[in-house]
Tab-separated table of C-alpha atoms in Angstrom:
chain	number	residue	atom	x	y	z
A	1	UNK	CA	-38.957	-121.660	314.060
A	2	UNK	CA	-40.864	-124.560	312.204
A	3	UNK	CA	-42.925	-123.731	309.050
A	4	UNK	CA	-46.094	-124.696	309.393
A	5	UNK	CA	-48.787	-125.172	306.914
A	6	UNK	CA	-52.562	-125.963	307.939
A	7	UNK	CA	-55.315	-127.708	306.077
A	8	UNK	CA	-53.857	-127.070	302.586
A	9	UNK	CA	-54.384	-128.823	299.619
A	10	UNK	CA	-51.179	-130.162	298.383
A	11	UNK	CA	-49.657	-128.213	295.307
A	12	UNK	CA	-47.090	-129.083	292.987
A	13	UNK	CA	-45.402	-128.303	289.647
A	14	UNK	CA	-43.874	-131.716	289.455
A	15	UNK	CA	-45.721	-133.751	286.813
A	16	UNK	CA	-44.502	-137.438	288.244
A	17	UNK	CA	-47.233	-137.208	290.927
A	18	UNK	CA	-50.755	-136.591	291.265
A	19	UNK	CA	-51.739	-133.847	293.795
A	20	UNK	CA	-55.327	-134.612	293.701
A	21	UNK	CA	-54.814	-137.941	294.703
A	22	UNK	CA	-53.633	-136.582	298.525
A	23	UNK	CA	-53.826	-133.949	300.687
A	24	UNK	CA	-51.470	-132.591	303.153
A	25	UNK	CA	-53.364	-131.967	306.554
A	26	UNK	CA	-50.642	-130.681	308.132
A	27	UNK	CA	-46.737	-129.633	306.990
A	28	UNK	CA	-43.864	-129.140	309.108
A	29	UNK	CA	-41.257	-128.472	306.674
A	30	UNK	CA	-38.433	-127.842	309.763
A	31	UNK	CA	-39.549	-130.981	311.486
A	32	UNK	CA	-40.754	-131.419	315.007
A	33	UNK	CA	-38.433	-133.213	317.759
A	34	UNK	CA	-40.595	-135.131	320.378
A	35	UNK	CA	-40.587	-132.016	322.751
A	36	UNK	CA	-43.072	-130.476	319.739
A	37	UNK	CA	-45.199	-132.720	319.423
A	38	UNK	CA	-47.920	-134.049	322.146
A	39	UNK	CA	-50.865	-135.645	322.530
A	40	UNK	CA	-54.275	-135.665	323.474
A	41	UNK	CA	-55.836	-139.131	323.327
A	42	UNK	CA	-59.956	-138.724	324.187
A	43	UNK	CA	-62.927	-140.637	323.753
A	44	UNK	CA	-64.185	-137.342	322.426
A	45	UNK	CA	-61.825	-138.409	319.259
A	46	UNK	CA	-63.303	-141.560	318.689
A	47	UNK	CA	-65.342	-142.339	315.834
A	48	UNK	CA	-69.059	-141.459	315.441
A	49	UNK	CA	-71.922	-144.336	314.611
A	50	UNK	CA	-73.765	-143.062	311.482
A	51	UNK	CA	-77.296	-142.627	311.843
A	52	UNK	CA	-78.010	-144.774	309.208
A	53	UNK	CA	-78.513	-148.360	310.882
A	54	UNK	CA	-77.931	-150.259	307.630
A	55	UNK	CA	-75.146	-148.443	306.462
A	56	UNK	CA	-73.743	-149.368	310.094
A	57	UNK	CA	-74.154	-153.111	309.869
A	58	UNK	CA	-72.070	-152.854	306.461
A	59	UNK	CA	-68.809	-152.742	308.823
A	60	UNK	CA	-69.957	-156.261	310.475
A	61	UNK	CA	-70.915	-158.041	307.487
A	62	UNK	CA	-67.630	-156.643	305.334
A	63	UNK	CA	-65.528	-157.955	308.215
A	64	UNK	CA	-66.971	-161.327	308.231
A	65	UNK	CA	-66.675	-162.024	304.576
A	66	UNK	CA	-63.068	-160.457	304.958
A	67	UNK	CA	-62.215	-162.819	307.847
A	68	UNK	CA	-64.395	-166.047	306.104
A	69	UNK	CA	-61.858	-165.540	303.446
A	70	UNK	CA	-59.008	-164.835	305.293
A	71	UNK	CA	-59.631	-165.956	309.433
A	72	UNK	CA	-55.572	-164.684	309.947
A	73	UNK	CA	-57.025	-160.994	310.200
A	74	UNK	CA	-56.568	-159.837	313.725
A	75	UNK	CA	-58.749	-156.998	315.054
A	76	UNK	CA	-55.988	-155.193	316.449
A	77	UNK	CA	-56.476	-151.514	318.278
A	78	UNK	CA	-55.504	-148.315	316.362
A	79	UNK	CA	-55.146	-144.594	317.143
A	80	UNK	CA	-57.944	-142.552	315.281
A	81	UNK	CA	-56.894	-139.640	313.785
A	82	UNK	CA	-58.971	-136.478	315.160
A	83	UNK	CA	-57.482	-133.371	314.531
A	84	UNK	CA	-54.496	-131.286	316.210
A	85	UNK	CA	-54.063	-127.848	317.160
A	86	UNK	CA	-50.898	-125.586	316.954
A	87	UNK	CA	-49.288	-123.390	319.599
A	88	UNK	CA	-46.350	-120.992	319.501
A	89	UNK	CA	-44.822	-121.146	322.690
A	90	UNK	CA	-43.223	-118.247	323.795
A	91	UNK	CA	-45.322	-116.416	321.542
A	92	UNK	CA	-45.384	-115.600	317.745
A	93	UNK	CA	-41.349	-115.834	317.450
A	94	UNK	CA	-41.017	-118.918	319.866
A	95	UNK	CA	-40.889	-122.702	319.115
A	96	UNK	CA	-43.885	-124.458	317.243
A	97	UNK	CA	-45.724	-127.599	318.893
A	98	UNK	CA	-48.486	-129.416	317.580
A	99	UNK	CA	-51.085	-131.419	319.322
A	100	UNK	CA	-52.746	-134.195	317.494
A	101	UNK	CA	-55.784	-135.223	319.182
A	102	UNK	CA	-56.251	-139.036	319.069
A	103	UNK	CA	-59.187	-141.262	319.747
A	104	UNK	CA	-59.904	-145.123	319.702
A	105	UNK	CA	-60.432	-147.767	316.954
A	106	UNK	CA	-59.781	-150.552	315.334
A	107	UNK	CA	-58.875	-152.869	312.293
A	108	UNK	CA	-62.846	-154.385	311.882
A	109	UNK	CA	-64.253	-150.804	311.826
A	110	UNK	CA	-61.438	-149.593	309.089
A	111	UNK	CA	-62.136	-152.681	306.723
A	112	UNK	CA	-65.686	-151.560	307.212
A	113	UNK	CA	-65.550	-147.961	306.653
A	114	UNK	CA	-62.312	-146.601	305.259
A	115	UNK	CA	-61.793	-149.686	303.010
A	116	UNK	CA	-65.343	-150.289	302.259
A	117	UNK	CA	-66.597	-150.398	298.729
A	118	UNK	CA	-69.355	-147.838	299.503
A	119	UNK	CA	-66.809	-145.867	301.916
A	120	UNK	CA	-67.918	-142.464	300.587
A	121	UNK	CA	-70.744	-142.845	301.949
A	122	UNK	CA	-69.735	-142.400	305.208
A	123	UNK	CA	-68.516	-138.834	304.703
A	124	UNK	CA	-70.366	-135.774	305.672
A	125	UNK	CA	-69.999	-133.198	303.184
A	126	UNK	CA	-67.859	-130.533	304.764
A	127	UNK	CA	-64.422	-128.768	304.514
A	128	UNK	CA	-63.075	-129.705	307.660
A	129	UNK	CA	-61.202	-132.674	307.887
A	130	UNK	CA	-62.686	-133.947	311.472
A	131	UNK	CA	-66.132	-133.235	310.126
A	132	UNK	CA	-65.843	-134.845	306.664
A	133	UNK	CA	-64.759	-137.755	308.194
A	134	UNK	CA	-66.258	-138.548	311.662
A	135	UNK	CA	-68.058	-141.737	310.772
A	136	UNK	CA	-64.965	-143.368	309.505
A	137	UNK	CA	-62.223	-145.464	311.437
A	138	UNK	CA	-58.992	-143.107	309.992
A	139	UNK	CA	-56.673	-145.504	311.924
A	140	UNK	CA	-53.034	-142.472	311.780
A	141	UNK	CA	-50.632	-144.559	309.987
A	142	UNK	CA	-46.712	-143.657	309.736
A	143	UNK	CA	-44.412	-143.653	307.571
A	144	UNK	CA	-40.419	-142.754	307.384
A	145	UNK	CA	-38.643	-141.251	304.967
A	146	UNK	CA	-35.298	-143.224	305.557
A	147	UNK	CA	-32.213	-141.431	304.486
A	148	UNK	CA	-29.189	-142.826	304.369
A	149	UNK	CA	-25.376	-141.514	305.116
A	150	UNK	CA	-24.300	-141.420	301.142
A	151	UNK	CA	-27.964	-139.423	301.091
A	152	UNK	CA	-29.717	-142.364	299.063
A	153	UNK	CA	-33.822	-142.484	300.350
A	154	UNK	CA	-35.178	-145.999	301.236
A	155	UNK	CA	-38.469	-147.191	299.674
A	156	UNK	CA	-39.933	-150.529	299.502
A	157	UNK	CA	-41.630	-152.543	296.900
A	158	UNK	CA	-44.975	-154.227	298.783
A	159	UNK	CA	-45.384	-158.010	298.298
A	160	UNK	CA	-48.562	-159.208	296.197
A	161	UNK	CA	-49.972	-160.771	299.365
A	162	UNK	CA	-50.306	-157.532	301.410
A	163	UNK	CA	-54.190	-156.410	302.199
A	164	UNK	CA	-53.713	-152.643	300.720
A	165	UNK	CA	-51.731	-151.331	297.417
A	166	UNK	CA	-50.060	-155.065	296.299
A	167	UNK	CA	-46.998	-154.120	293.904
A	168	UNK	CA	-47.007	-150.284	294.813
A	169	UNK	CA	-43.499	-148.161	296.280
A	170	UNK	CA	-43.752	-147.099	299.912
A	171	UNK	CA	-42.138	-145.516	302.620
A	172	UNK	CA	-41.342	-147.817	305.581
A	173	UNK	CA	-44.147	-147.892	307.695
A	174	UNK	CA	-47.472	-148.942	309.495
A	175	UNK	CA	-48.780	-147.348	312.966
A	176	UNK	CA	-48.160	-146.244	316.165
A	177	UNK	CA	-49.704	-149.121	318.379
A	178	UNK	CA	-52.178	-148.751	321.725
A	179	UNK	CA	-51.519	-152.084	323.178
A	180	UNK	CA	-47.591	-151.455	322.935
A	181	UNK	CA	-48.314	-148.963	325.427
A	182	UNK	CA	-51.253	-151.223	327.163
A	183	UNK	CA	-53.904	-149.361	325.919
A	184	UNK	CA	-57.008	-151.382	324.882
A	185	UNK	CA	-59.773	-148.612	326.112
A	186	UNK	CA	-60.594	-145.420	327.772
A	187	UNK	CA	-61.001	-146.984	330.865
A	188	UNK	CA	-58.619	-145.194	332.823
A	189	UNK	CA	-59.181	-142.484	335.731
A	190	UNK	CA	-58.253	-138.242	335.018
A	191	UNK	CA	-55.170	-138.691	337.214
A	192	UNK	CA	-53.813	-140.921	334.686
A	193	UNK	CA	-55.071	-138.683	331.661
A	194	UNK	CA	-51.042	-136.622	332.003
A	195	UNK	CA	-48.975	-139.768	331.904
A	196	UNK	CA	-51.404	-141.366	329.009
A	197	UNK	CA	-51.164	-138.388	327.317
A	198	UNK	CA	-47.334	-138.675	327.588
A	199	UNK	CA	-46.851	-142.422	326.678
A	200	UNK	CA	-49.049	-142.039	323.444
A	201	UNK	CA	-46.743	-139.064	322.366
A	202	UNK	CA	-43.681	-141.156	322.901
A	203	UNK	CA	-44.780	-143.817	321.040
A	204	UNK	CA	-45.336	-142.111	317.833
A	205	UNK	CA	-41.496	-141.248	317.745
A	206	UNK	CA	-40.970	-144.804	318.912
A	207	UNK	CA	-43.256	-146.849	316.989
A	208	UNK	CA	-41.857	-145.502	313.758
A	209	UNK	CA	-38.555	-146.397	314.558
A	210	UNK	CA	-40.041	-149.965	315.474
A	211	UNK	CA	-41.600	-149.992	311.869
A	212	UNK	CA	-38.485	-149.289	310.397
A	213	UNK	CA	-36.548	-151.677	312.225
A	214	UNK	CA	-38.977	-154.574	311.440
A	215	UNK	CA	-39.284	-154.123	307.667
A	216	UNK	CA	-36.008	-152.707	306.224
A	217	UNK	CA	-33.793	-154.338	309.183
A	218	UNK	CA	-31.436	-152.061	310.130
A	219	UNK	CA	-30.393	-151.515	313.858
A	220	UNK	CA	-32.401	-149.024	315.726
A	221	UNK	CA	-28.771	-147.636	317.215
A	222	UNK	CA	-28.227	-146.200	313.462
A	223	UNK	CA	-31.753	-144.273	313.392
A	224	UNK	CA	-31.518	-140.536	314.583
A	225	UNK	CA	-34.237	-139.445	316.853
A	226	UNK	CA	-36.950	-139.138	314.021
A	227	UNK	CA	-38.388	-135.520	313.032
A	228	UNK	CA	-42.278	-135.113	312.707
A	229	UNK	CA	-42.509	-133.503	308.672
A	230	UNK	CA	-46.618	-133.637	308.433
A	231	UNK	CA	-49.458	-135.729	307.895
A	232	UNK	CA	-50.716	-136.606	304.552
A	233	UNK	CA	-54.142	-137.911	303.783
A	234	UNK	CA	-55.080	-139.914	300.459
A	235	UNK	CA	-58.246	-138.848	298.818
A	236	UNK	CA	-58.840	-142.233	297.979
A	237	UNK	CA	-60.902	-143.884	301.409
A	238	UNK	CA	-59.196	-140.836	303.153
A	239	UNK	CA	-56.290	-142.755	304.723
A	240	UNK	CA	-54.454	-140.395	306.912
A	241	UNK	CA	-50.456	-140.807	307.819
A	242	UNK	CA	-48.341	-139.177	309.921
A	243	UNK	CA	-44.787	-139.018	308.132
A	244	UNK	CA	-41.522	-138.513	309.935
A	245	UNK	CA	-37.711	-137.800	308.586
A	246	UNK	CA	-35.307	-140.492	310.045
A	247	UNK	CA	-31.335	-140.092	309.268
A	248	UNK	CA	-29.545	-143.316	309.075
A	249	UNK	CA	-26.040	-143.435	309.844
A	250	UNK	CA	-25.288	-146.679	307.813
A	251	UNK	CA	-24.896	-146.272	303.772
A	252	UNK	CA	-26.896	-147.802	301.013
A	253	UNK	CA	-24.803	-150.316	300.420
A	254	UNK	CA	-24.887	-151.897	304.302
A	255	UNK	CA	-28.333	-151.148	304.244
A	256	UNK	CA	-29.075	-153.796	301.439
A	257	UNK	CA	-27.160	-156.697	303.191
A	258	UNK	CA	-29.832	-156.173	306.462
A	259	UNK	CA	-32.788	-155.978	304.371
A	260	UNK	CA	-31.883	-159.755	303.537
A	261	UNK	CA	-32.748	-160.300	307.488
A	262	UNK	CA	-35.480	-157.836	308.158
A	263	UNK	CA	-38.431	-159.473	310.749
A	264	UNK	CA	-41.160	-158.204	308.118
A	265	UNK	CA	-39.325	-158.655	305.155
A	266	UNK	CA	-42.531	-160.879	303.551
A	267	UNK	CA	-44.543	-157.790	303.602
A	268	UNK	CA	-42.234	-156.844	300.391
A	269	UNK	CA	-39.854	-158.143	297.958
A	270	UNK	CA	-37.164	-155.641	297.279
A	271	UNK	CA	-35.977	-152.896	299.030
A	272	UNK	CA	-34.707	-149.266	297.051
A	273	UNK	CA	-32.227	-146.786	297.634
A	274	UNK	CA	-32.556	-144.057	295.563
A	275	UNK	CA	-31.506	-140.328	295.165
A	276	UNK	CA	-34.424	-137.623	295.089
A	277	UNK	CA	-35.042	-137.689	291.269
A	278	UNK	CA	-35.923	-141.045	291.022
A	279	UNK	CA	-37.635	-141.131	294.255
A	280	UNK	CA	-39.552	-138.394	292.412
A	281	UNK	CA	-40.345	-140.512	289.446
A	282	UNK	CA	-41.665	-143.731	291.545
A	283	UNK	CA	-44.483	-141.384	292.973
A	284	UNK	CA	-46.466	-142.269	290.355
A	285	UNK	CA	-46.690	-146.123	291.840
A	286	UNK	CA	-47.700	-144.937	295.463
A	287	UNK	CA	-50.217	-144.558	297.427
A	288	UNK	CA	-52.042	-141.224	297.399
A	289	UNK	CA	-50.709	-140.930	301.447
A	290	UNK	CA	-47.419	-141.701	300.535
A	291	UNK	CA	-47.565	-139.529	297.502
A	292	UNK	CA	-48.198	-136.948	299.882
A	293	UNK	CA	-45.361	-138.226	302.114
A	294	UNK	CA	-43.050	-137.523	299.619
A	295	UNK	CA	-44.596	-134.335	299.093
A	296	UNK	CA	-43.650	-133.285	302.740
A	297	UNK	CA	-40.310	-134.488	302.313
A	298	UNK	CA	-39.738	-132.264	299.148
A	299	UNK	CA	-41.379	-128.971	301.225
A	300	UNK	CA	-38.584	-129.996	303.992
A	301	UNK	CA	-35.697	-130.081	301.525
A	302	UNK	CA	-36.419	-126.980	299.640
A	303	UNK	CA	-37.113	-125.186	303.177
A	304	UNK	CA	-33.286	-126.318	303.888
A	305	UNK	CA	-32.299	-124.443	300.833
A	306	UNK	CA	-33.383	-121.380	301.745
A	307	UNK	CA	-31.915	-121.766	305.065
């Protein structure tokens, strides 16, 4: 049965990574297969307009200056990250699922709320998650922790010319995508609500796989069915991520020659394959989400020791 852990501040005794700086929202130490894990995607999980009129017309005039500057930005659709809720089926002793509950959003409103300058003041003070941040984009991004056969973990260095944390360690990763699927709105009638539902669900297993394909290169025959671990949130602009355990059947070694070919290899300049204590030790130049990425990796490792 999966070990679950729910709205917990992340705890550690390891000194090579900053707890405060994430939190883990959710912790699946035994993973989830795709079976476990659906989705609701709703319009009641989209974001909510702040009262505050001038604080709203921040996320236009951030996004023009961002785009004036750079006019490559695409305002792309994203899933918005609105919760879950966890079921035992079968009862107390059966098999864990999760539901995350998705809405709607998109690039423009994250530059303008999650990566705003003044982005705390879009929270509203609270200790649940959905309520702190309901006026914010919170676009779920992904991330893999990428292990190989000789049991060496994957981690790239970002380029300098990458919009967030230029220079830092990460996972492979970016999001699960609505118009892969054809989404583009909630414009679509109840019947469909079962089969949207469906698609949505598949394509968090598959977009992470896509992710990982594009930026370390490897063939998506050598990725294992990916397990759901968790999602981790940074404090910082409260970025959540939804992180996932992949098993890759090539070693470290054949890894590294199809790096030198990866489709999004600009988006970083060297690509890592190290064992867990010096994964451990390059926390300190991650994200907070990733931080907390590797923090739901450890919890699955040490939950396969007492196993």
């Amino acid at each position: 049965m999966a070990n679950v852990a729910m709205e917990k501040e992340a705890k550690s005794n390891s000194s090579s990574y900053d707890p405060s700086s994430f939190k883990l929202l959710l912790s699946v130490p035994s993973g989830l297969s795709p079976s476990q894990l659906s989705v609701s995607f709703s319009d009641a999980y989209d974001r909510i307009p702040h009262s505050d009129a001038t604080l709203e017309n921040t996320i236009s005039e951030i996004w023009e200056q961002r785009t004036l500057k750079n006019n490559s930005l695409f305002n792309g659709k994203k899933f918005r990250y609105g919760g879950y809720v966890l079921h035992a089926r079968g009862g107390s002793a059966g098999e864990q699922h999760v539901c995350l509950h998705l809405g709607l959003t998109d690039y423009r409103t994250f530059v303008g709320t999650n990566l705003s300058p003044i982005w705390e003041r879009f929270l509203v003070p609270s200790e649940d998650d959905s309520d702190l941040c309901q006026h914010t984009s919170s676009p779920l991004g992904n991330g893999a922790v990428v292990e190989t056969i000789d049991n060496k973990i994957l981690v790239l260095k970002r380029s300098n010319n990458v919009g967030e944390f230029p220079g830092h360690f990460v996972f492979p990763g970016g999001h699960p995508e609505p118009e892969e699927i054809g989404i583009t709105s909630h414009q679509y009638t109840k019947e469909l609500t079962d089969s949207i539902n469906i698609k949505v669900s598949q394509e968090m297993f598959d977009g992470i796989v896509r992710e990982v394909v594009e930026e370390i290169g490897v063939p998506g025959f050598s990725l294992r069915t990916p397990a759901f671990i968790g999602i981790s949130r940074r404090v910082l602009n409260v970025r959540p991520t939804a992180f996932f355990f992949i098993k890759c059947s090539l070693d470290s070694n054949e890894v590294q020659q199809f790096y030198c070919n990866a489709e999004h290899s600009y988006e970083s300049t060297q690509l890592y394959a190290v064992p867990m204590i010096e994964l451990e030790n390059m926390t300190s130049k991650m994200p907070g989400c990733h931080r907390g990425g590797f923090a739901l990796y450890k919890m699955m490792v040490d939950a396969r020791k007492i196993t």
